[in-house]
Coordinates of C-alpha atoms and ligand atoms in Angstrom, one line a residue:
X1 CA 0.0 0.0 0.0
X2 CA 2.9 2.4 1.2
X3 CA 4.8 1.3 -1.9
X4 CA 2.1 2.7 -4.4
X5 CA 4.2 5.3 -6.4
X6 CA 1.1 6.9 -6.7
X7 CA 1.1 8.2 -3.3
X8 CA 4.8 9.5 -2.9
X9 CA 4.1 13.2 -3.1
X10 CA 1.5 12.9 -0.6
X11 CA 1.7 9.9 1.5
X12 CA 0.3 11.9 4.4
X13 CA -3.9 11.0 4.4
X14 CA -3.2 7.1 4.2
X15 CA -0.8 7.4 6.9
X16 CA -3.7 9.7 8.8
X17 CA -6.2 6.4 8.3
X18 CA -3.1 4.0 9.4
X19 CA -2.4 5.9 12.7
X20 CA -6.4 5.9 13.3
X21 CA -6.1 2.2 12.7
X22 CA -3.0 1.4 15.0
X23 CA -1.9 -1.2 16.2
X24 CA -2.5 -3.0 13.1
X25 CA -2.4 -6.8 13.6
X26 CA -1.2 -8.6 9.8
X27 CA 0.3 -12.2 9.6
X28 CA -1.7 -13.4 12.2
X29 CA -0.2 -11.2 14.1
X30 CA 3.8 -11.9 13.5
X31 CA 3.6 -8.0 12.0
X32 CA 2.4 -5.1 13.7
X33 CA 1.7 -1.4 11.9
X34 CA 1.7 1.6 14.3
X35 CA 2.0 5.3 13.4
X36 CA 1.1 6.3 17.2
X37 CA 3.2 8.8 18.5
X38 CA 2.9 7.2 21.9
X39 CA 3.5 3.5 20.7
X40 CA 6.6 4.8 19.0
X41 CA 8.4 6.8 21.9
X42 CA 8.1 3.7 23.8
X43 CA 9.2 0.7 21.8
X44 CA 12.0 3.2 20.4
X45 CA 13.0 2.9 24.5
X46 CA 11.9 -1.2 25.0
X47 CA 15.0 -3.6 25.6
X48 CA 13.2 -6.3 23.9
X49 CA 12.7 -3.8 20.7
X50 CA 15.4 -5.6 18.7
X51 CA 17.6 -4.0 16.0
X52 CA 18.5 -7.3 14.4
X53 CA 16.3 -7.4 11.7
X54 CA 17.7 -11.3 11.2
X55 CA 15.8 -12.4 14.2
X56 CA 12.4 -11.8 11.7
X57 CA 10.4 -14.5 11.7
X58 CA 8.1 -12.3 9.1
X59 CA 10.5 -11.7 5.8
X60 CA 13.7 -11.3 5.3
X61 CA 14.6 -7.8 6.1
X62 CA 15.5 -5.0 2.8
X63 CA 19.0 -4.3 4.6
X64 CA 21.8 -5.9 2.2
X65 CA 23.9 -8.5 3.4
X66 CA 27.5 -8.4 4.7
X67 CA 28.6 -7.3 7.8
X68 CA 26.5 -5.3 9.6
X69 CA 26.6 -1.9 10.5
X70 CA 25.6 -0.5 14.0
X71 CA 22.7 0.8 13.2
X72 CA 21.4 -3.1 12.9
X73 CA 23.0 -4.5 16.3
X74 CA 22.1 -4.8 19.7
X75 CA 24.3 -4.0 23.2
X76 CA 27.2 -4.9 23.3
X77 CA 28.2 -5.0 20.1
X78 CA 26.7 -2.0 19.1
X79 CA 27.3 0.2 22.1
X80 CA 31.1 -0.7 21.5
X81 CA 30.7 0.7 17.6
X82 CA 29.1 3.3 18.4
X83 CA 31.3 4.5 20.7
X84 CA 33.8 4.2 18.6
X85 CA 32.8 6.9 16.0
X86 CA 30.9 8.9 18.8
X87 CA 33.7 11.3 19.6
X88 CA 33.9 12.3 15.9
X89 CA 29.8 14.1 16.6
X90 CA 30.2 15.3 19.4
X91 CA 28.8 18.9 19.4
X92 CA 32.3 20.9 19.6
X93 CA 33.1 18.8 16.7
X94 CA 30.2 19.6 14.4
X95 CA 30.0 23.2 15.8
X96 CA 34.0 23.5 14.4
X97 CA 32.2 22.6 11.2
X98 CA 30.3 25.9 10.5
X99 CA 32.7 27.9 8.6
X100 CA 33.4 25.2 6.0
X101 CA 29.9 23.8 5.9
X102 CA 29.1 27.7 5.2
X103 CA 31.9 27.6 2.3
X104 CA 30.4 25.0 1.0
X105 CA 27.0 26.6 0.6
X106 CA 28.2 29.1 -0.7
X107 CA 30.1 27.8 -3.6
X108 CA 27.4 25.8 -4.3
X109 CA 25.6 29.4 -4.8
X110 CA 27.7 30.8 -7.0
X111 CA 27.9 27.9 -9.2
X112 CA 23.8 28.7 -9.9
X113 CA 23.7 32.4 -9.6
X114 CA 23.9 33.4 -12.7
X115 CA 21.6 31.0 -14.9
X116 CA 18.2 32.6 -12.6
X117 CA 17.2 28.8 -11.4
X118 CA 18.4 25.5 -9.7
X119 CA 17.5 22.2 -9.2
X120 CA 17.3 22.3 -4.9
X121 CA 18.0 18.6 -5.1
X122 CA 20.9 18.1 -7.7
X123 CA 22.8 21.6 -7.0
X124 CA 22.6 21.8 -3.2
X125 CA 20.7 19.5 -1.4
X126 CA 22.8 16.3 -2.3
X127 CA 26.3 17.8 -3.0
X128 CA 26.8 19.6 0.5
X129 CA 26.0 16.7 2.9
X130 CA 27.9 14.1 0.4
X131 CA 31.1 16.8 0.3
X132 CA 30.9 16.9 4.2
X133 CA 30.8 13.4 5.2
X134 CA 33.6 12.5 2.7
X135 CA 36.2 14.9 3.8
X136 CA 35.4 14.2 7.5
X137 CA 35.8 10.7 6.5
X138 CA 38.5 11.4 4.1
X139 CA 37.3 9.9 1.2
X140 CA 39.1 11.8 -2.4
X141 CA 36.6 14.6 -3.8
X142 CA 36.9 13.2 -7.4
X143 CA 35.1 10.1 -6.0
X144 CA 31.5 11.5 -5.1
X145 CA 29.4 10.7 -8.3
X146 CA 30.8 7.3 -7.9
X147 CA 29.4 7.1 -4.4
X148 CA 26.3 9.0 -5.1
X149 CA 25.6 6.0 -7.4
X150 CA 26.2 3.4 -5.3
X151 CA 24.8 5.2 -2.1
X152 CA 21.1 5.8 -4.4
X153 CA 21.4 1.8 -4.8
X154 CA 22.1 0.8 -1.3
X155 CA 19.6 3.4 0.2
X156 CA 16.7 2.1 -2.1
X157 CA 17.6 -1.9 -0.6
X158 CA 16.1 0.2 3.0
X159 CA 12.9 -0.3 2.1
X160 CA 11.1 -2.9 3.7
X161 CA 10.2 -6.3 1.8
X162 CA 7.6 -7.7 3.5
X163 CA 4.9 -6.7 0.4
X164 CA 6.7 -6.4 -2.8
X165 CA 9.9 -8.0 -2.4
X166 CA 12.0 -7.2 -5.9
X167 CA 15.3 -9.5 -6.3
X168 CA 16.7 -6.8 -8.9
X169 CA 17.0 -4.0 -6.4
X170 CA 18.5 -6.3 -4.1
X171 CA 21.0 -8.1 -6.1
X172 CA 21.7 -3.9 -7.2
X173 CA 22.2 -3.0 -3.4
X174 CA 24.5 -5.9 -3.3
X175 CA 26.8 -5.3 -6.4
X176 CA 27.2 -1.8 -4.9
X177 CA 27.9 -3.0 -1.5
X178 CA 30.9 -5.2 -3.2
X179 CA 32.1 -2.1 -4.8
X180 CA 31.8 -0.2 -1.5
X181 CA 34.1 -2.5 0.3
X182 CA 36.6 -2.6 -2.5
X183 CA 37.3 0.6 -2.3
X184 CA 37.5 0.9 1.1
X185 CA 39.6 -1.3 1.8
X186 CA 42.5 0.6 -0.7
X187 CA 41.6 3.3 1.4
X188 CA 42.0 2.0 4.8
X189 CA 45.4 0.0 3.5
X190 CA 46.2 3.5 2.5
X191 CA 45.5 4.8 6.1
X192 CA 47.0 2.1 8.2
X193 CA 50.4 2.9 6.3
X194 CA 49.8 7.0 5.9
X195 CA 47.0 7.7 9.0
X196 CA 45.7 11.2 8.8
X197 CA 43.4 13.4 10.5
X198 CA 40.3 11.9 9.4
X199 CA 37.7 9.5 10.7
X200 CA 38.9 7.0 8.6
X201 CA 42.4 6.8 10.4
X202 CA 40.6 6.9 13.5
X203 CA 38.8 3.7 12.8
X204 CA 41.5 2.1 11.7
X205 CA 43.8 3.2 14.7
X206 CA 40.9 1.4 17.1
X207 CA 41.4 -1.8 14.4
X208 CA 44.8 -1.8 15.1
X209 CA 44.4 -2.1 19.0
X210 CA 43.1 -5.1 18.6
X211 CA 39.8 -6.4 19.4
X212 CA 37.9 -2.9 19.1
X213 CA 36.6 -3.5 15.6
X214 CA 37.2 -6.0 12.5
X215 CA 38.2 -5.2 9.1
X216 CA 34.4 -6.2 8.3
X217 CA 32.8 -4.1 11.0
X218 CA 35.3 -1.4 9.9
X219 CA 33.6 -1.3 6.0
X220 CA 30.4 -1.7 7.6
X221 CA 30.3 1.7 9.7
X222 CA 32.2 3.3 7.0
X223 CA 28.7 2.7 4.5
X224 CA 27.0 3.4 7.1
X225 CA 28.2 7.1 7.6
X226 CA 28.1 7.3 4.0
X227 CA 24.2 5.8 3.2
X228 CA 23.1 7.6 6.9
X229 CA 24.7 10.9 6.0
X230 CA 23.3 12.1 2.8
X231 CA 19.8 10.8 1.5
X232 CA 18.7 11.8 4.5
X233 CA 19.7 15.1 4.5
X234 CA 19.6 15.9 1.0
X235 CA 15.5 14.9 2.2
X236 CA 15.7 17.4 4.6
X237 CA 17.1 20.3 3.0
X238 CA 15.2 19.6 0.1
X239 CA 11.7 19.6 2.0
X240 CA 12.2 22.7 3.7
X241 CA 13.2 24.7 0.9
X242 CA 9.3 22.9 -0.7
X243 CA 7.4 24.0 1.8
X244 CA 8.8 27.3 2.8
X245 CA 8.0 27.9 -1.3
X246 CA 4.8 26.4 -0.4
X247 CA 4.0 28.2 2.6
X248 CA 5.2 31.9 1.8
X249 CA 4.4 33.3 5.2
X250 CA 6.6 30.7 6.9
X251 CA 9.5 32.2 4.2
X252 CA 8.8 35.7 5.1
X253 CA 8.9 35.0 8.7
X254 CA 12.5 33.4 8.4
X255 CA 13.5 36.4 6.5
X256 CA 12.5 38.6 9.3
X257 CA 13.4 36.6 11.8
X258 CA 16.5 34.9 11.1
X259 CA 16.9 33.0 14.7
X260 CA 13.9 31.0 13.6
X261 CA 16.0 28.8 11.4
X262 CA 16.9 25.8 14.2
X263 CA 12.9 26.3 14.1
X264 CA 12.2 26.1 10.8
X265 CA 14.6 22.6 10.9
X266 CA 12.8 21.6 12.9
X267 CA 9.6 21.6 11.7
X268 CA 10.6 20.1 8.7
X269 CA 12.0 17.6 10.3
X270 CA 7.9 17.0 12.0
X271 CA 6.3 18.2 8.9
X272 CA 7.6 16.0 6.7
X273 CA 9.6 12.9 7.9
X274 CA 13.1 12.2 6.0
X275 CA 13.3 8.8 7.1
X276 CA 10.0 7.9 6.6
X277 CA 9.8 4.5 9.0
X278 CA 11.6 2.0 10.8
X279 CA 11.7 -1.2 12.1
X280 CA 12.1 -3.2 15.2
X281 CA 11.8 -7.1 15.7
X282 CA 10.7 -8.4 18.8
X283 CA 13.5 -10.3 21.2
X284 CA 10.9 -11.2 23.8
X285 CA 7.3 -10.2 24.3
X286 CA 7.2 -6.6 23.0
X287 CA 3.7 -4.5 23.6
X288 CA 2.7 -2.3 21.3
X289 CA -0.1 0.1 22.0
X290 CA -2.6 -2.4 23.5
X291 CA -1.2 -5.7 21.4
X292 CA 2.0 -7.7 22.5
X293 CA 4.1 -8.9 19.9
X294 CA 5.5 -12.0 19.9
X295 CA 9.6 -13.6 20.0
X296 CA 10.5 -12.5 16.2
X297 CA 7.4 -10.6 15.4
X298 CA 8.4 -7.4 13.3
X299 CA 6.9 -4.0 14.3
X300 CA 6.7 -1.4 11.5
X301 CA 6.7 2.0 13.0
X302 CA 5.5 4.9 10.8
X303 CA 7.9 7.7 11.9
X304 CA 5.8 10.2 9.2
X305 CA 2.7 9.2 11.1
X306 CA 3.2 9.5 14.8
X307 CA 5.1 13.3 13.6
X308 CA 1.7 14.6 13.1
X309 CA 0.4 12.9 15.9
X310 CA -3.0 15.0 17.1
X311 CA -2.4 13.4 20.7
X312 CA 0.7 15.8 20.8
X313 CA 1.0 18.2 17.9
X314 CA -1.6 20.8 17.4
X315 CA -2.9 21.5 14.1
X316 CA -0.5 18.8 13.1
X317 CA -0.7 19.2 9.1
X318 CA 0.3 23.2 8.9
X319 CA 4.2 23.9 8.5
X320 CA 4.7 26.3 11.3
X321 CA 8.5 27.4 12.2
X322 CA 7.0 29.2 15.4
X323 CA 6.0 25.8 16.4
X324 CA 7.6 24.8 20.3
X325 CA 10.5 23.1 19.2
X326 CA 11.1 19.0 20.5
X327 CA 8.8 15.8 20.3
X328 CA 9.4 14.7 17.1
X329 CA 10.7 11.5 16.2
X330 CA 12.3 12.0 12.9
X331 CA 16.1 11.2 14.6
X332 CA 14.2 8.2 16.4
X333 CA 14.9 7.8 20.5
X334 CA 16.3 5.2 22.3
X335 CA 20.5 3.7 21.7
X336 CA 19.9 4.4 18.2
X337 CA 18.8 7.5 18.4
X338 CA 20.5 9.1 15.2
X339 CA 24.1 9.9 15.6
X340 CA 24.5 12.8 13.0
X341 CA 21.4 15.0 13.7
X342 CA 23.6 17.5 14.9
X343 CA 25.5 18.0 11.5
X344 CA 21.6 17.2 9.7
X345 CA 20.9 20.1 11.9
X346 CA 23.8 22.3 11.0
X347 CA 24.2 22.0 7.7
X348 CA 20.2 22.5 7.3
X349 CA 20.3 25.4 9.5
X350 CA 23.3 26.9 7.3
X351 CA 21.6 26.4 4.1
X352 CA 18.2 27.7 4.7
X353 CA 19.4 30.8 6.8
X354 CA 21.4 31.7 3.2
X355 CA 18.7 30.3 1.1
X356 CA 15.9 32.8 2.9
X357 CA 18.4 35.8 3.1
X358 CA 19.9 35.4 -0.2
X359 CA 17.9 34.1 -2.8
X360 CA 16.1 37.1 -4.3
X361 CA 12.2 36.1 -5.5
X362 CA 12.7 32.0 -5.4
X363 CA 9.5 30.4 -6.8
X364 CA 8.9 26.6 -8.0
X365 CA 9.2 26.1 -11.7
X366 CA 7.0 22.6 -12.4
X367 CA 5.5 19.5 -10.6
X368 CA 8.0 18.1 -7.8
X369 CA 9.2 14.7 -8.6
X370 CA 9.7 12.4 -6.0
X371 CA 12.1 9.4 -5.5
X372 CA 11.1 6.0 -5.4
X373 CA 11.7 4.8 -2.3
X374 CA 9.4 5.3 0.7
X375 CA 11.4 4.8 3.9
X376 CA 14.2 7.6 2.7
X377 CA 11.5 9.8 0.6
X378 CA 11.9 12.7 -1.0
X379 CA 12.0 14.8 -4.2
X380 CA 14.6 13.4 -6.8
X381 CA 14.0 17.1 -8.5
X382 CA 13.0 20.1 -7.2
X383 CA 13.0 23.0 -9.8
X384 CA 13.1 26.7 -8.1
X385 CA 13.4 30.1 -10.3
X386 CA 14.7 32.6 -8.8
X387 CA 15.9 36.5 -10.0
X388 CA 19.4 36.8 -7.8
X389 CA 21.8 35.8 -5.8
X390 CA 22.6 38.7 -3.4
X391 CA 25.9 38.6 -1.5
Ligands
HEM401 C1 18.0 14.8 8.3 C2 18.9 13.9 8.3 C3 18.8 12.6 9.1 C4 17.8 11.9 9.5 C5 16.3 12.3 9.4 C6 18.3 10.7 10.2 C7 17.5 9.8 10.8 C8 17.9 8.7 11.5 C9 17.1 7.7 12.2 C10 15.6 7.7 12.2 C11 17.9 6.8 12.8 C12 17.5 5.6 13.6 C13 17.1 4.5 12.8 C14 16.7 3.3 13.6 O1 17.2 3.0 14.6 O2 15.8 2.6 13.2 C15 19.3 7.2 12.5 C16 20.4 6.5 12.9 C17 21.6 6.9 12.5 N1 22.0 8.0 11.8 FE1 20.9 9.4 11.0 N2 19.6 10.7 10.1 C18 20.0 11.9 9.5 C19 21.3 12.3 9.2 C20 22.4 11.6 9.6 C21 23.8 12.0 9.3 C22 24.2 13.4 8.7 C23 24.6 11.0 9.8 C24 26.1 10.9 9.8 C25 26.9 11.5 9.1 C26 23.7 10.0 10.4 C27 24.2 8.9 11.0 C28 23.4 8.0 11.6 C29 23.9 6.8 12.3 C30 25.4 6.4 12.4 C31 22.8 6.1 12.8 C32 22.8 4.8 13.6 C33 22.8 5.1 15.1 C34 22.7 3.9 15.9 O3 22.3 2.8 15.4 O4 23.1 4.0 17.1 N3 22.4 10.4 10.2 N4 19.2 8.4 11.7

């Protein structure tokens, strides 16, 4: 049903009927549905809420094979990842980040300012988050279209299976997961006998300690950074800049009020979900809502849903960057609560303050094409016209 193509651009009154209807019992009961705000927040938080989407007794899960990355472990084994690449986000960190994050923006600028339109997506939205994660990682600039590739692939293998499962975009996920590691590992041989100041050496300084981290889990967290770090944000900056053209009061309040723009980040991030859903599986009886779910019963949790939640939003389907900031769940909650919304959040916050101040008349030029894929969603093309690019 989620899957239709049909309802991409506007997903948002079937998710309405599926949070009316949740918990939804399917499988006889091996697959739950919620989009409740309240369901989520807890089970996000429940130590039976398993990340290892292998224990599913339902279908075999859309994340490629290989070794797996944090994001799909349990304690211990992902508390000692994580911690591993933790001290590369903390905020410090991503605050020292500003200045070139800002340089980045604002080449991308003048690389559009003179031809009176842009495509959101293509010319800002996907190169800044891509350029940043790669030179924090220190991956070579002259590789990003190459990983742009591969990352579309692997990010499209995220959505769930249980409905429609299609063997070509998984054997496509998997062919670019090969490539992935190949490459990485030249890099990280390149590392362990030249280490720099990157994250890269860092992970491969804790492989070299000893026990730490494997080669395997060492490719693993490196896709990980990559995949995690730019669909979804591209998502992000590219939603906001939609429906601050859609909603020209929320633009003009931005433009006066420039210290609304963790708001307006925000509110994007309520308004209009990046990551779309998620998954748990349960590792013991897991409730959800008023149902218990039983040893390796999957729970689908619609993120998009429980955002725009009555029970805790007001007027939940108007974009408001006034809105009281806090409560949504677009970064999740719980261990795996997501480990770069704080450079989602700056670079966001650093393109849309520049975007609203700097962008003289910006209106949409066409329909908005969306992406194909339904857990990462968002527009593959976003055409805005604009008459300047002030300085
Ligand atoms: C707007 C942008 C982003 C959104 C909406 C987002 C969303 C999420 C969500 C929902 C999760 C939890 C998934 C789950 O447990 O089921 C997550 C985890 C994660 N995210 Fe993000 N993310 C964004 C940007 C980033 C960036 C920029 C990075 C890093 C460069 C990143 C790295 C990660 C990592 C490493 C995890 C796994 C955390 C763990 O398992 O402990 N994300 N993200």
């Amino acid at each position: 049903m989620l899957a239709d193509p049909a309802l991409r651009a506007d997903p948002y009154p079937l998710l309405a009927q599926l949070r009316e209807a949740s918990p939804l019992s399917l499988m006889d009961g091996a697959l739950v549905v919620t989009g409740r705000h309240r369901d989520l927040a807890a089970i996000l938080r429940h130590q039976n809420a398993s990340s290892e989407r292998q224990r599913s007794m339902v279908a075999p899960s859309g994340v490629p094979t290989g070794a797996l990355s944090f994001l799909s472990l349990d304690p211990p084994d992902h508390t000692r990842l994580r911690r591993l690449v933790s001290s590369a986000f903390t905020p410090r960190v991503i605050a020292a980040l500003r200045p070139r994050v800002t340089e980045v923006v604002d080449a991308l600028f003048a690389r559009v300012a003179e031809q009176g339109r842009m495509d959101v997506v293509d010319d800002l939205a996907y190169p800044l988050p891509v350029q940043i994660i790669s030179e924090m990682l220190g991956v070579p600039r002259e590789d990003d279209e190459q990983f742009r590739v591969w990352s579309g692939l692997l990010a499209r293998a995220l959505d769930p299976q249980f409905a429609d499962p299609d063997p070509q975009r998984m054997a496509g996920a998997e062919t670019a997961r090969d490539e992935f590691d190949r490459y990485f590992s030249r890099l990280i041989a390149q590392r362990r006998a030249h280490p720099r100041e990157d994250l890269l050496s860092l992970l491969v300084h804790a492989e070299s300690e000893g026990d730490k981290l494997t080669e395997s889990e060492l490719l693993a967290t490196c896709v990980l950074l990559l995949v995690a770090g730019h669909e979804t944000t591209t998502n992000l900056i590219a939603n906001a800049v939609l429906a601050l053209l859609r909603n020209p009061d929320q633009l003009d309040a931005l433009r006066a009020r420039p210290e609304l723009v963790e708001g307006c980040t925000e509110e994007t991030l309520r308004y209009d979900a990046p990551v779309q859903l998620t998954t748990r599986v349960a590792r013991g009886p897991l409730p959800v809502g008023d149902l218990e779910l039983p040893e390796g019963g999957v729970v689908l949790m619609l993120i998009a849903a429980a955002n725009r939640d009555p029970d805790v939003f007001d007027d939940p389907d108007r974009f408001d960057i006034t809105r009281k900031p806090g409560g949504h769940l677009a970064f999740a909650a719980g261990i795996h609560f997501c480990l770069g919304a704080g450079l989602a959040r700056l670079e966001s916050a650093v393109v849309l303050d520049a975007f609203a101040r700097r962008i003289v008349a910006p209106r949409l030029l066409g329909p908005v094409e969306y992406k194909a894929n339904f857990t990462l969603r968002g527009p593959a093309r976003l055409d805005v016209g604009f008459d300047g690019v002030t300085t």
